[in-house]
Every structure is written in structure tokens, then in C-alpha cells.
Coordinates of C-alpha atoms in Angstrom, one line a residue:
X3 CA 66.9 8.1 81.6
X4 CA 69.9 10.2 80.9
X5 CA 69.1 13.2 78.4
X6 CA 71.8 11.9 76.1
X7 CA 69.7 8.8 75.3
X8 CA 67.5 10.8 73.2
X9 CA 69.8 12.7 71.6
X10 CA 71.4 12.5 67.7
X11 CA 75.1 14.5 68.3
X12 CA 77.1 14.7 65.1
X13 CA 80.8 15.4 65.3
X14 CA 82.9 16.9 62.8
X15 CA 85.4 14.1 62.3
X16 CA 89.0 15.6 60.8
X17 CA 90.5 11.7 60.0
X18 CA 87.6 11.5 57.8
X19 CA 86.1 14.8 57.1
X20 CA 82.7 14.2 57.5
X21 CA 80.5 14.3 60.5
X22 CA 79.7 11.6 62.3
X23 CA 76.9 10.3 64.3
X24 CA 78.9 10.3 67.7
X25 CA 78.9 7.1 69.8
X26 CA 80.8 6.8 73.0
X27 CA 83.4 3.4 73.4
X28 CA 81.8 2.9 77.0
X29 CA 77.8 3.7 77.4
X30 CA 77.4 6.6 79.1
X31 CA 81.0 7.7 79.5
X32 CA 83.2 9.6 77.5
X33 CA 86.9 10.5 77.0
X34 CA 88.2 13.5 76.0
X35 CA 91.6 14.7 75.2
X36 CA 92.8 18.4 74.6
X37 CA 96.6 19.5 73.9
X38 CA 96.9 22.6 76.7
X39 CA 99.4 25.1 76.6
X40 CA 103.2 25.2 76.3
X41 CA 104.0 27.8 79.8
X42 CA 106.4 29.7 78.8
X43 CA 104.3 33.0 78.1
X44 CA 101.2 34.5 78.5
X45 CA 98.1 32.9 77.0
X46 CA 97.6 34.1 73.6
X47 CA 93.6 34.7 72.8
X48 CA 93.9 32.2 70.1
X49 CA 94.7 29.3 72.7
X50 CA 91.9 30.6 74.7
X51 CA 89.3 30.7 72.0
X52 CA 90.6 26.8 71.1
X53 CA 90.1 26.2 75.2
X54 CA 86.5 28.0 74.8
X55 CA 85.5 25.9 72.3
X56 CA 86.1 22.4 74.5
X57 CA 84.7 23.9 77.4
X58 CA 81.3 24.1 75.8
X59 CA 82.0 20.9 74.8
X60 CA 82.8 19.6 77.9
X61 CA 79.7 21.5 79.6
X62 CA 77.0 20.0 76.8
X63 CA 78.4 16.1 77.4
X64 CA 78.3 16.8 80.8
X65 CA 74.7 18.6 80.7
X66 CA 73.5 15.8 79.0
X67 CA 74.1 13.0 81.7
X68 CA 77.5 12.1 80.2
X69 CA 80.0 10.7 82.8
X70 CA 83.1 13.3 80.5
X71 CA 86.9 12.7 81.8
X72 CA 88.4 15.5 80.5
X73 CA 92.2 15.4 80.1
X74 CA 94.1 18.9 79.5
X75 CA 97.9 18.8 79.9
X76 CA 100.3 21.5 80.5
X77 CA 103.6 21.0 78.4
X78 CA 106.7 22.0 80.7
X79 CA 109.3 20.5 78.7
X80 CA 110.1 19.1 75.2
X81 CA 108.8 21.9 73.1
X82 CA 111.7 22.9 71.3
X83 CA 111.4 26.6 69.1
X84 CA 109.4 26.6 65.8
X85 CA 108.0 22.9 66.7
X86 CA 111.4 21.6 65.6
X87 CA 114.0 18.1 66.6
X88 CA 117.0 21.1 67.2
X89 CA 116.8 24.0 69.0
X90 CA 116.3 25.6 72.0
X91 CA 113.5 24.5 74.3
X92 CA 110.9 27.4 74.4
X93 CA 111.1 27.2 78.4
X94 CA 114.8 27.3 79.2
X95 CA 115.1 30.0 76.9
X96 CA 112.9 32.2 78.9
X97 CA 114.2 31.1 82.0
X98 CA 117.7 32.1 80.6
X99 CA 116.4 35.6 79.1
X100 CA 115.1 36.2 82.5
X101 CA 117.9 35.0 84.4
X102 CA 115.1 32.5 86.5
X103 CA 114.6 28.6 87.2
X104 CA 112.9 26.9 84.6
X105 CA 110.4 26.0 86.8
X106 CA 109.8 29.5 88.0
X107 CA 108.9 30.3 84.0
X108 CA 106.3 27.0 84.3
X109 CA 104.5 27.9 87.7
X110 CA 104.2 31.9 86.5
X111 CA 102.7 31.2 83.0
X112 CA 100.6 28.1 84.2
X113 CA 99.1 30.2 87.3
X114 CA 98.5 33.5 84.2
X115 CA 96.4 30.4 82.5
X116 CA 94.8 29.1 85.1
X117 CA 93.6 32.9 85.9
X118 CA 92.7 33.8 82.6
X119 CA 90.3 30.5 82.5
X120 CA 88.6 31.3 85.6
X121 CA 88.0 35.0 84.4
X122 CA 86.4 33.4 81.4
X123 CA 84.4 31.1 83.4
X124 CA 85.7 27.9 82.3
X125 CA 84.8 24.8 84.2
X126 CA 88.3 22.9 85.5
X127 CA 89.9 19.2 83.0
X128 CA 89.0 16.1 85.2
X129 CA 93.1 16.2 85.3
X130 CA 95.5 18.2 84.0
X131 CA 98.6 16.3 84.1
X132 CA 102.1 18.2 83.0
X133 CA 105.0 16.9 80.4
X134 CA 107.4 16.8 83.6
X135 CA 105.5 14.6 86.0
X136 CA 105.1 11.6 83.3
X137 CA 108.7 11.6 82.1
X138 CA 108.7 7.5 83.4
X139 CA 105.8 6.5 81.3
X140 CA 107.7 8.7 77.7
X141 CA 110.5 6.4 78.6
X142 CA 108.5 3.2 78.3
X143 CA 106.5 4.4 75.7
X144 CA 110.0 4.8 73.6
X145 CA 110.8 1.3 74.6
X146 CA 107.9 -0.4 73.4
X147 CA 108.3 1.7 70.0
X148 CA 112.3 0.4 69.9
X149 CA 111.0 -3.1 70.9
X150 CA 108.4 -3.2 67.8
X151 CA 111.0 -1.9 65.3
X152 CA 109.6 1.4 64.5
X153 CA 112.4 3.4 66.2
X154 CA 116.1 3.7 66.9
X155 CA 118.8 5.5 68.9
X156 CA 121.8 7.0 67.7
X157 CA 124.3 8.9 69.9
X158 CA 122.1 9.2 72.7
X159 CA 118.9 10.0 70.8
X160 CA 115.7 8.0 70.0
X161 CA 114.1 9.2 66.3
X162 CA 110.6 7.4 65.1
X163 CA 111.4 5.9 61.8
X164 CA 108.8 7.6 59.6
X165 CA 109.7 5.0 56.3
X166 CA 109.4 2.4 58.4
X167 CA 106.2 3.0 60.1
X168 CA 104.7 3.7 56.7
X169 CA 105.4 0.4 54.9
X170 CA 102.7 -1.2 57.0
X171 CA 100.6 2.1 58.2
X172 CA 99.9 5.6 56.7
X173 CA 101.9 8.6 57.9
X174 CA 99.9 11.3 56.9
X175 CA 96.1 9.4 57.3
X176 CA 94.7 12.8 59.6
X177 CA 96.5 15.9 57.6
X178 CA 96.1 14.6 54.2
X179 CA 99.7 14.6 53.4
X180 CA 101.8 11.9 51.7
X181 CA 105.1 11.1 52.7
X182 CA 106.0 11.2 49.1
X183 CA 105.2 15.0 49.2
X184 CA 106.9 15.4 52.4
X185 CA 110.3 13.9 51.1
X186 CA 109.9 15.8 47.7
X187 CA 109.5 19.3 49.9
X188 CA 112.2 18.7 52.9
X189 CA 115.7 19.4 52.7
X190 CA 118.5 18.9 55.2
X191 CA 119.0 20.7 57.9
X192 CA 122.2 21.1 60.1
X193 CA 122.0 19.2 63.3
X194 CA 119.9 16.5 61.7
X195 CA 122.2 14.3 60.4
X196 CA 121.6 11.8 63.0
X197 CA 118.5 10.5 61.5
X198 CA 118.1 8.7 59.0
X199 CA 115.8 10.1 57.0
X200 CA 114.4 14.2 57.9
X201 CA 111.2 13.1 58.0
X202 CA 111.8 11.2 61.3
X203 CA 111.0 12.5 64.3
X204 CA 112.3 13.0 67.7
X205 CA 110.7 10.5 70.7
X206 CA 114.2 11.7 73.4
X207 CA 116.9 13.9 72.5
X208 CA 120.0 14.0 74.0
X209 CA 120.9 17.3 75.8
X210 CA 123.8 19.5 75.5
X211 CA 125.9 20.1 77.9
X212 CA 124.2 23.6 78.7
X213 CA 120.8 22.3 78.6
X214 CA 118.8 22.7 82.2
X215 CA 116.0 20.2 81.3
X216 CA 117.5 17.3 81.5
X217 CA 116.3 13.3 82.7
X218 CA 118.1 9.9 82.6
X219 CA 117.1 7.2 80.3
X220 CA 118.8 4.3 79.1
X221 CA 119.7 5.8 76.0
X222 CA 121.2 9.3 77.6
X223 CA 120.5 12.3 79.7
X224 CA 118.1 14.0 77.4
X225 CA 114.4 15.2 77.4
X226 CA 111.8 13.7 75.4
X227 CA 110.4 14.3 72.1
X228 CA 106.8 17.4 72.0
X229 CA 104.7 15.0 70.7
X230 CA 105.5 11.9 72.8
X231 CA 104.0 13.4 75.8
X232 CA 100.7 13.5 74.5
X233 CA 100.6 9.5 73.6
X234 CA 101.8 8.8 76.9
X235 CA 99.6 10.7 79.0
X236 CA 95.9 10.5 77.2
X237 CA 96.3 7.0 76.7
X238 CA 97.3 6.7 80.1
X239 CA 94.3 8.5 81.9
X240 CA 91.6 7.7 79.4
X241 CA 93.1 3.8 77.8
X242 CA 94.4 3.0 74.2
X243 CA 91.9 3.6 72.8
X244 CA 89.4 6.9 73.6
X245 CA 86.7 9.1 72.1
X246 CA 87.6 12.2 71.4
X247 CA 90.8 14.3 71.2
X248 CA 91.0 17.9 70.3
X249 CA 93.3 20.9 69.4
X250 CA 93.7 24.1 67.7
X251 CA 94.0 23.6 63.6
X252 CA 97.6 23.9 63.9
X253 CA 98.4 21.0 65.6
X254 CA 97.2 18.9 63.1
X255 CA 100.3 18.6 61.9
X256 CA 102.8 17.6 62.4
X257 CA 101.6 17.2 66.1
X258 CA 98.7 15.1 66.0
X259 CA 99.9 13.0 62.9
X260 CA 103.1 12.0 65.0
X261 CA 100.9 10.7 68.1
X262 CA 98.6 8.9 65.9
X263 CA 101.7 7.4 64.6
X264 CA 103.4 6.6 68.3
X265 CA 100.5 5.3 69.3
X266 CA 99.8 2.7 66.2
X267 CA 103.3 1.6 66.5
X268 CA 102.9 1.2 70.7
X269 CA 99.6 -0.1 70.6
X270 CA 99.0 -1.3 67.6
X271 CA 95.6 0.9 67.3
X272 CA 94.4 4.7 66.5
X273 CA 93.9 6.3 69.7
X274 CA 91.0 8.3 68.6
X275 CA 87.7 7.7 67.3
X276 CA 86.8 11.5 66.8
X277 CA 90.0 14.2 66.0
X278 CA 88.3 17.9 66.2
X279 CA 90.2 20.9 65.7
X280 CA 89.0 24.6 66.7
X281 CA 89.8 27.0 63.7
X282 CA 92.3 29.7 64.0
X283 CA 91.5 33.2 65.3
X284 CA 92.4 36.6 63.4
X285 CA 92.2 40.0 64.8
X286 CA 91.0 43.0 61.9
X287 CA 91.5 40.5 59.2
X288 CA 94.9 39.9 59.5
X289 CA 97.1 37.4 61.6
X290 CA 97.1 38.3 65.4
X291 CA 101.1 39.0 65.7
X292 CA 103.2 40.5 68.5
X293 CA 105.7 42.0 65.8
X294 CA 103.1 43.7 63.8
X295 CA 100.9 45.6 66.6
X296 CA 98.0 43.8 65.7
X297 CA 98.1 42.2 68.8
X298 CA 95.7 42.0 72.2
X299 CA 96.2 40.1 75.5
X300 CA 93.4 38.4 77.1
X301 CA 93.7 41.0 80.2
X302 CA 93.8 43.8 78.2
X303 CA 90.2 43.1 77.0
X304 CA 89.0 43.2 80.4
X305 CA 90.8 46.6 81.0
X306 CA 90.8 48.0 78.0
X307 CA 94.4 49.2 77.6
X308 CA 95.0 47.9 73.8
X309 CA 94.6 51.0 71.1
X310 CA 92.6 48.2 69.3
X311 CA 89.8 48.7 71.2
X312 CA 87.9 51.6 72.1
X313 CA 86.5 50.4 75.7
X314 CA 87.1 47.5 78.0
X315 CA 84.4 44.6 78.2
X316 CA 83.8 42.4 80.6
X317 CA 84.6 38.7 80.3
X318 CA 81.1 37.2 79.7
X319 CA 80.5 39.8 76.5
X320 CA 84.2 38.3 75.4
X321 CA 82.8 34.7 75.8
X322 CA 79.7 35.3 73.7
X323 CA 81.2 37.2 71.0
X324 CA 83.4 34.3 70.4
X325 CA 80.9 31.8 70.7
X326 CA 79.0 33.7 68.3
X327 CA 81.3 31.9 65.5
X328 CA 81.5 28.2 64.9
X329 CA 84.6 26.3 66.6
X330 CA 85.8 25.1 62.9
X331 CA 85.3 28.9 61.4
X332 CA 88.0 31.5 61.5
X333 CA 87.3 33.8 63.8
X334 CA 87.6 37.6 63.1
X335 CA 88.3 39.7 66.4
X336 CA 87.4 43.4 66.1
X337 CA 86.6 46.3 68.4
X338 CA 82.7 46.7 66.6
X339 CA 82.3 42.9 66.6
X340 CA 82.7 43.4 70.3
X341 CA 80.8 46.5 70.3
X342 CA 77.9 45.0 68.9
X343 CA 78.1 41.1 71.2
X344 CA 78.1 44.0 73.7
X345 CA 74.6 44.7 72.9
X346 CA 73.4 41.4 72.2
X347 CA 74.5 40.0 75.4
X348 CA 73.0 42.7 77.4
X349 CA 69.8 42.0 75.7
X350 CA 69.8 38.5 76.7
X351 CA 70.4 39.3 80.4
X352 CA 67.5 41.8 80.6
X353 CA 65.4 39.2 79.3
X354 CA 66.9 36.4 81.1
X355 CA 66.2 38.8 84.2
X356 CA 62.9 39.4 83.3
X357 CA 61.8 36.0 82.8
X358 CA 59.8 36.2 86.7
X359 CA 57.8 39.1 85.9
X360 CA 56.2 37.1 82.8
X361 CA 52.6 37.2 83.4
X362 CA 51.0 33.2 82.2
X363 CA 47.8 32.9 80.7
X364 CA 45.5 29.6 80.3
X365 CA 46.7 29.2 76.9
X366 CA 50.3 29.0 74.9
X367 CA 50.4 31.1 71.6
X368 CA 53.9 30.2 71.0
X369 CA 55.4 26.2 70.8
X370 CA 57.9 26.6 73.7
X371 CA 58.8 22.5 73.1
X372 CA 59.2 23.2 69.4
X373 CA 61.7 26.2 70.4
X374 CA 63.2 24.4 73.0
X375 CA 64.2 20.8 70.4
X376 CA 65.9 23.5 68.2
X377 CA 68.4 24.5 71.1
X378 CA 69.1 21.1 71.3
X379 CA 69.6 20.3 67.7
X380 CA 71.9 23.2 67.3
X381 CA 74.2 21.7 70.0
X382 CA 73.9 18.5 68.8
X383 CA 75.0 19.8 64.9
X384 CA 78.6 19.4 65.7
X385 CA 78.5 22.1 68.8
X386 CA 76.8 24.9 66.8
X387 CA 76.8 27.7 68.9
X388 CA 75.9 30.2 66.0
X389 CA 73.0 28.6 65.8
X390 CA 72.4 28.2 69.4
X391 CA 72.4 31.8 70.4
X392 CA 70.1 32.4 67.7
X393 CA 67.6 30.9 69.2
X394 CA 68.3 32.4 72.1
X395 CA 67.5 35.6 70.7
X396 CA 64.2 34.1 69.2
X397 CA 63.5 33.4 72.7
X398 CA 64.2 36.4 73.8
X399 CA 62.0 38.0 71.4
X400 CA 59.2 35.7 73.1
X401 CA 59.9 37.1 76.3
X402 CA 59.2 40.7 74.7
X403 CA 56.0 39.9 73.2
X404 CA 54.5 38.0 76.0
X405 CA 55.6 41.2 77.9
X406 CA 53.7 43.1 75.4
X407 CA 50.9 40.9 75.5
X408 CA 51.1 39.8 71.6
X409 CA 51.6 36.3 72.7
X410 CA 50.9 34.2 75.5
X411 CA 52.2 31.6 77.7
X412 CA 50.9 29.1 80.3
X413 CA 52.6 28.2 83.4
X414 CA 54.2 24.7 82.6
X415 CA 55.7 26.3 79.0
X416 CA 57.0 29.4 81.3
X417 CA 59.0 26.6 83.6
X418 CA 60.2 25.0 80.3
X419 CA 60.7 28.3 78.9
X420 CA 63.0 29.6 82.0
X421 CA 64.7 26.5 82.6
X422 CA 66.2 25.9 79.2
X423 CA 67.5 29.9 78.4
X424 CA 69.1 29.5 81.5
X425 CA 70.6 26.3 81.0
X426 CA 71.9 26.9 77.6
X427 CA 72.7 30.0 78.4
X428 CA 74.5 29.6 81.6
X429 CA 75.2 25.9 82.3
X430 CA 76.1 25.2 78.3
X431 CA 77.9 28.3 77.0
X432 CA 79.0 29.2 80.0
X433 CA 77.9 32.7 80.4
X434 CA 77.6 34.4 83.8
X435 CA 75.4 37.5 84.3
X436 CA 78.3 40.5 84.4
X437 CA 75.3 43.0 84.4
X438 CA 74.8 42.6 87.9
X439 CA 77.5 44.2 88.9
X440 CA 78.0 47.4 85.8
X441 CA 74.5 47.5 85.3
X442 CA 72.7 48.1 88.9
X443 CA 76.3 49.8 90.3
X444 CA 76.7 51.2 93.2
X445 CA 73.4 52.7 95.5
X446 CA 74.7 56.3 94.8
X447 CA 75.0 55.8 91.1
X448 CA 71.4 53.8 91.6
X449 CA 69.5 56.4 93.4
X450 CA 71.2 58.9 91.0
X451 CA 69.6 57.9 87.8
X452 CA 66.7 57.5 89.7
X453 CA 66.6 60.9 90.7
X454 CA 67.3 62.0 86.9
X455 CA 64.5 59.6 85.6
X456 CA 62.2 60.9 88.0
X457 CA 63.9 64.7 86.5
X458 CA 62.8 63.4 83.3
X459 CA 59.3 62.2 84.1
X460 CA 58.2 65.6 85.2
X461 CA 59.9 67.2 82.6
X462 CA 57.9 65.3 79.9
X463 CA 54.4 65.8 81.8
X464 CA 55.2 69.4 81.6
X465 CA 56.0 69.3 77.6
X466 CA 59.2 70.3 78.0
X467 CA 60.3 67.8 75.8
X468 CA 63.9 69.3 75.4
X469 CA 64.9 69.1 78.8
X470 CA 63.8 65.2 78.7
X471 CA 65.6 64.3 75.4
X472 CA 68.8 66.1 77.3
X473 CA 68.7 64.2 80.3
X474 CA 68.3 61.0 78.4
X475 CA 71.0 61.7 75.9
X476 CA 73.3 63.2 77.9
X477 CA 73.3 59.7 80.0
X478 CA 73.6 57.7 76.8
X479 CA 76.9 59.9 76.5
X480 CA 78.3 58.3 79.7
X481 CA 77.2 55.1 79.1
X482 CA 73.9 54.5 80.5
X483 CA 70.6 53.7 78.4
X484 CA 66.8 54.7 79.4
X485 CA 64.3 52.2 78.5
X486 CA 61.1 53.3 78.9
X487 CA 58.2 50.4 79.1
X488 CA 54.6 50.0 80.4
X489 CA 55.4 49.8 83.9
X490 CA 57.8 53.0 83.6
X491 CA 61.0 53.5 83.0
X492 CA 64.5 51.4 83.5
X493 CA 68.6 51.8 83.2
X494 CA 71.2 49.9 81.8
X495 CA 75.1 50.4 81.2
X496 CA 77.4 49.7 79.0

């Protein structure tokens, strides 16, 4: 029996803002979409936080005996500036600032994504297919939408005919908006007088003569519409109809309300049976933006070179400070936030580590299964990770008093006990144990500390109680703690 069988997840549904008890379309198989990044600069932290929060997803389907395609596709084409029908596409402009190959702006950008993902330990999409590479199946997809009477072409271009579509559907059904509303508040922009109303949206535009990107179609040498490529490729890789897709808040719309509406007018059908959108990330309480300062890059964490931040931190402390906040919460980034993760992850490790030395008794004080259905239920509350890591910590407080001898543990509840902190904390959120290599370090800093502990030791049996605060503050100065324990006395760093 696959763990999932016995377990209740809810899911945050955004079509009809409620959770819901989540039920795959195929027994024991599920299919998951994710709008990935548009390559044309380096991944913002926001994008990665949205990616963090799918990647736990991904990690608890899978942990639970799931079968999880997960499709994540990079967009190399189509995304014109400000998410607009006119415009510049965001790619050839920075291929023309920088005097390079479109392409060359894709591969650099996609490979800085790629990197920044493996730093932060996430696990690899099923397939992550690219705008470019599906341009055929846009083109059909357009067709079919033509054919069905819910778009037309004019000079070249193919627009989706919002009015149209919404005499028999609702535009609007995911972000709460009525088309009403959105007539009452648009007004006409130069360069859209093609369509017939503004609302309508761009499925292929025709290209100018100085734009790079360019394909055939039968309606003109163009490039297709942002959204389009979405529809076409999730429904192509996971079928017409699929379990859950997933984004950052802002796509909701008008992103995700035009593919639901491509989709209905292809197909007939809503794609999705679960939309879920990660909340946005701010940094000090204010918008992250390049033009005000209040800005960091994802590498500049890891190295510390960002006057927002008073030390670098390694990946894993990044991970779990984010995680620390639900995936639909705003997300405040700050220097002591990650000050203070700083400290609660290393906790977790040196208890995590310790977890061998346990000693077991004949008798359990403490209801390991109990602790252990909590875990679960956090996870299964819509991907709670909050709540998650706070168990973890009341684990970890277990760990301390069965160290202590306050409590006690038997054998079998130890083997429950190990196995699930280190599957939820390593298989599930997706933690790795940087401690092993900044808190050990080298053999010279090793024996070292060593030295000065043992310093220390005969300093205090001689009463010379100065000398042993020195040597211990005097470390905590450079970043490395003294704990001092039953069976002597140990070292981190920070």
C-alpha cells in the first residue's frame, strides 16, 4: 500500500477559494504544471521562492508513492515587455542591448537558473519543455481556436475574441474579475487598433520587419502570443485535462485566466482541477526592486556581497528560512530573519546528527507515532511547512531530553523517530546538511579548537574562571560556539 492511500491532502484551490480534499484524475498518478521563467535575466529570489514552494510539493507527492509528472517550461519567446500584445519582446531586447544572438541571452539565463536550483537543492521537472521547441503545436492550437469561432486574424495577426468567448463561458471565472469591469477600466492604446475589442488578446503576432524571433504560420511570419505556450505544452505532456497547475500570484492574471480561456475554447474543458498560486515575496517590508536598492540576487546570499545583509549564508539556511512561511503568505526577507533561520537550522542538524548516540530504554515516555501523524497532517494542510518545521523543533526538543534523560525512548520509536526527521527534513523540504562542511572545517581549524577547549578545560579546573570565559567569548567573536554537555564539551560555526 502506497502511503498516499491513507492520507487526507487538502489543497488550497484559487478557482474556488476554498480548500479542497485533493483527488488525483488517474489513481495513483498526478499532473502537475508550473509556469517557469522568462530567460532573459538572472533569477529573481521571488521566482525562486515560487519554484521552492513546488519543489516541496513535488518531493511530498512523490514521498508519498505518487507517480508526479512535473512539467516546468522555460519561456524563450513571446513575452513581450510589461506582459503586453505591443512591444518589444523581453529577449530580443537584451540580445540587442548586448549586441548577442537571442539564443545566446536564452542558454546564459537558463544555465544561471538551472545553477541557482541545484544550489538550492531542487529536485529536476519530469520535462521542462521551452516556448521555442513547441512553436508547431501554438500553431494548431490557434487553428482549432479559429475553427471554433472564438478567434480571428487581421493583418497577419491572430487575437482571442474575449466578448465572444464570454457569451457562452466566463472570462474572469479564476481572478474574480468581470469583463464588465475590465471594459469600464481599459482604454485604447496605440498599436491596438487591430482588435476588435482591447480586451482581446494576442494568440500570434505578426513581426516587424526588425524583429529577430520570427516563425511561419499561415497567417504571417510572427511569434506567438505569452500565454498560448502554456495551453499548448501542459496539455500536451500531461492531456486536456490535468491536476494541478501552479504559479507565482501574479500570473493569475491575466496569464492564467487567458489559458483557462484557450483551453475552454480548444478543448471545450478547464484544464485544471486545482490552480495554486505561491504568494509574493518582499524584502524589509517593501517591494524587492532593482531601481530602489532594495534588491538581492540569489548568489549574493551565498557570498554575502549585498549591504542588505550582514554575512553570507549558505543555501540550506536560505531554504529553511523561506520555508518557514506558508507558500500563500507574503514573505518578508530580512538580514535578522535570516540571522535567526541561521540558528534554528543549525539546531536541527545537531540534533539530526545526534540522533545515533540516543541511548533506548524498555519503555517510551514520549508518543513518537502521535508526533510523527502531526508531520503528516501539516503537509497534508495545504503544504504547511510553518507548521511542519514546528514539529520538527518539538522533535528536536525530544532528542534533548532523552539526551538529558527526562524522557525515554525504546528502540522501535527511535527507528520511527530517526526515519521521519530525516525524511521530512531532507527528502520533503529538501534540506541538505551544509554544517558538515562550515561546521567540522578543516583538520587545522579542528584540532585548533580542540587545543583551546582543552585550554579552557584546565583553565576552569584551576578557577581561573576569566581566562575560560575569554577563550570561549573570544571564539563566539569569530564565529564559533562552545557547547558544553555531559560528555564534555563541543563546537559549532556560524
Amino acid at each position: 500500500m502506497q502511503l498516499y492511500q491513507n492520507q487526507n491532502i487538502k489543497i488550497y484551490n484559487s478557482l474556488t477559494g476554498e480548500k479542497e480534499q485533493f483527488k488525483s484524475i488517474h489513481e495513483g498518478s498526478v499532473g502537475m504544471y508550473v509556469c517557469g521563467p522568462t530567460v532573459y535575466s538572472n533569477v529573481h529570489l521571488g521566482n525562486v521562492r515560487t519554484f521552492m514552494s513546488f519543489d516541496v510539493i513535488f518531493r511530498y507527492l512523490k514521498y508519498l508513492g505518487y507517480k508526479v509528472r512535473y512539467v516546468r517550461n522555460i519561456t524563450d519567446a513571446g513575452h513581450l515587455e510589461n506582459d503586453a500584445d505591443v512591444g518589444e519582446d523581453r529577449i530580443a531586447k537584451k540580445a540587442r542591448l548586448e549586441e548577442i544572438e537571442p539564443m545566446e541571452v536564452v542558454q546564459r539565463y537558463t544555465v544561471d537558473f538551472h545553477n541557482i536550483l541545484n544550489t538550492f537543492n531542487f529536485l529536476p521537472p519530469s520535462i521542462e519543455p521551452t516556448a521555442t521547441g513547441h512553436i508547431i503545436e501554438q500553431i494548431e492550437l490557434i487553428k482549432t481556436i479559429i475553427d471554433n469561432g472564438f478567434a480571428y486574424e487581421v493583418n497577419g495577426s491572430v487575437y482571442f475574441d474575449v466578448h465572444k468567448y464570454n457569451e457562452s463561458n466566463e472570462y474572469g471565472i479564476l481572478s474574480k474579475r468581470k469583463l464588465e469591469d475590465l471594459i469600464h477600466n481599459t482604454r485604447e492604446l496605440d498599436g491596438q487598433s487591430d482588435k476588435k475589442n482591447p480586451q482581446d488578446f494576442a494568440l500570434w503576432k505578426k513581426a516587424e520587419p526588425a524583429h529577430i524571433m520570427r516563425w511561419p504560420s499561415p497567417w504571417s511570419d510572427g511569434f506567438p502570443g505569452w500565454h498560448l505556450e502554456c495551453t499548448a505544452m501542459s496539455t500536451k505532456y500531461l492531456g486536456e485535462h490535468f491536476d494541478i497547475h501552479g504559479g507565482g500570484m501574479d500570473l493569475k492574471f491575466p496569464h492564467h485566466e487567458c489559458e483557462i480561456a484557450q483551453n475552454q475554447a480548444a478543448k471545450g474543458k478547464s484544464p485544471v482541477n486545482y490552480w495554486m498560486h505561491a504568494n509574493m515575496l518582499i524584502m524589509n517590508g517593501k517591494k524587492m526592486a532593482k531601481s530602489t536598492g532594495n534588491f538581492i540576487l540569489p548568489n549574493e546570499i551565498f557570498t554575502g556581497d549585498n549591504p542588505h545583509i550582514t554575512k553570507a549564508f549558505t543555501p540550506s539556511v536560505a531554504r529553511f528560512f523561506m520555508l518557514q512561511a506558508h507558500y500563500r503568505s507574503v514573505l518578508d526577507f530580512t538580514n535578522d530573519g535570516l540571522l535567526a533561520s541561521e540558528k534554528g537550522y543549525n539546531r536541527l542538524m545537531e540534533a539530526v546528527k545526534s540522533l545515533s548516540e540516543l541511548k533506548t530504554s524498555d519503555k517510551s515516555s514520549i508518543d513518537i507515532n502521535a508526533w510523527q501523524q502531526k508531520c503528516f497532517e501539516a503537509m497534508n494542510d495545504d503544504f504547511n511547512t510553518p507548521i511542519l518545521i514546528a514539529n520538527l523543533f518539538e522533535a528536536v526538543k525530544y532528542i534533548n531530553q532523552i539526551k538529558d534523560g527526562t524522557v525515554t525512548i525504546t528502540k522501535e520509536d527511535l527507528e520511527t523517530l530517526t526515519k521521519t526527521i530525516n525524511d521530512f527534513t531532507f527528502d520533503i523540504l529538501g534540506l541538505k546538511d551544509d554544517t558538515i562542511q562550515t561546521n567540522t572545517g578543516t583538520d587545522k581549524l579542528s584540532g585548533t579548537v580542540e587545543l583551546l577547549i582543552k585550554l579552557r578545560q584546565e583553565a576552569r579546573a584551576n578557577k581561573d574562571f576569566a581566562l575560560s570565559d575569554k577563550i570561549r567569548d573570544e571564539l563566539a567573536e569569530v564565529g564559533i560556539k562552545l557547547k558544553d554537555g555531559k560528555d564534555g564539551t563541543t563546537f559549532t560555526t556560524n
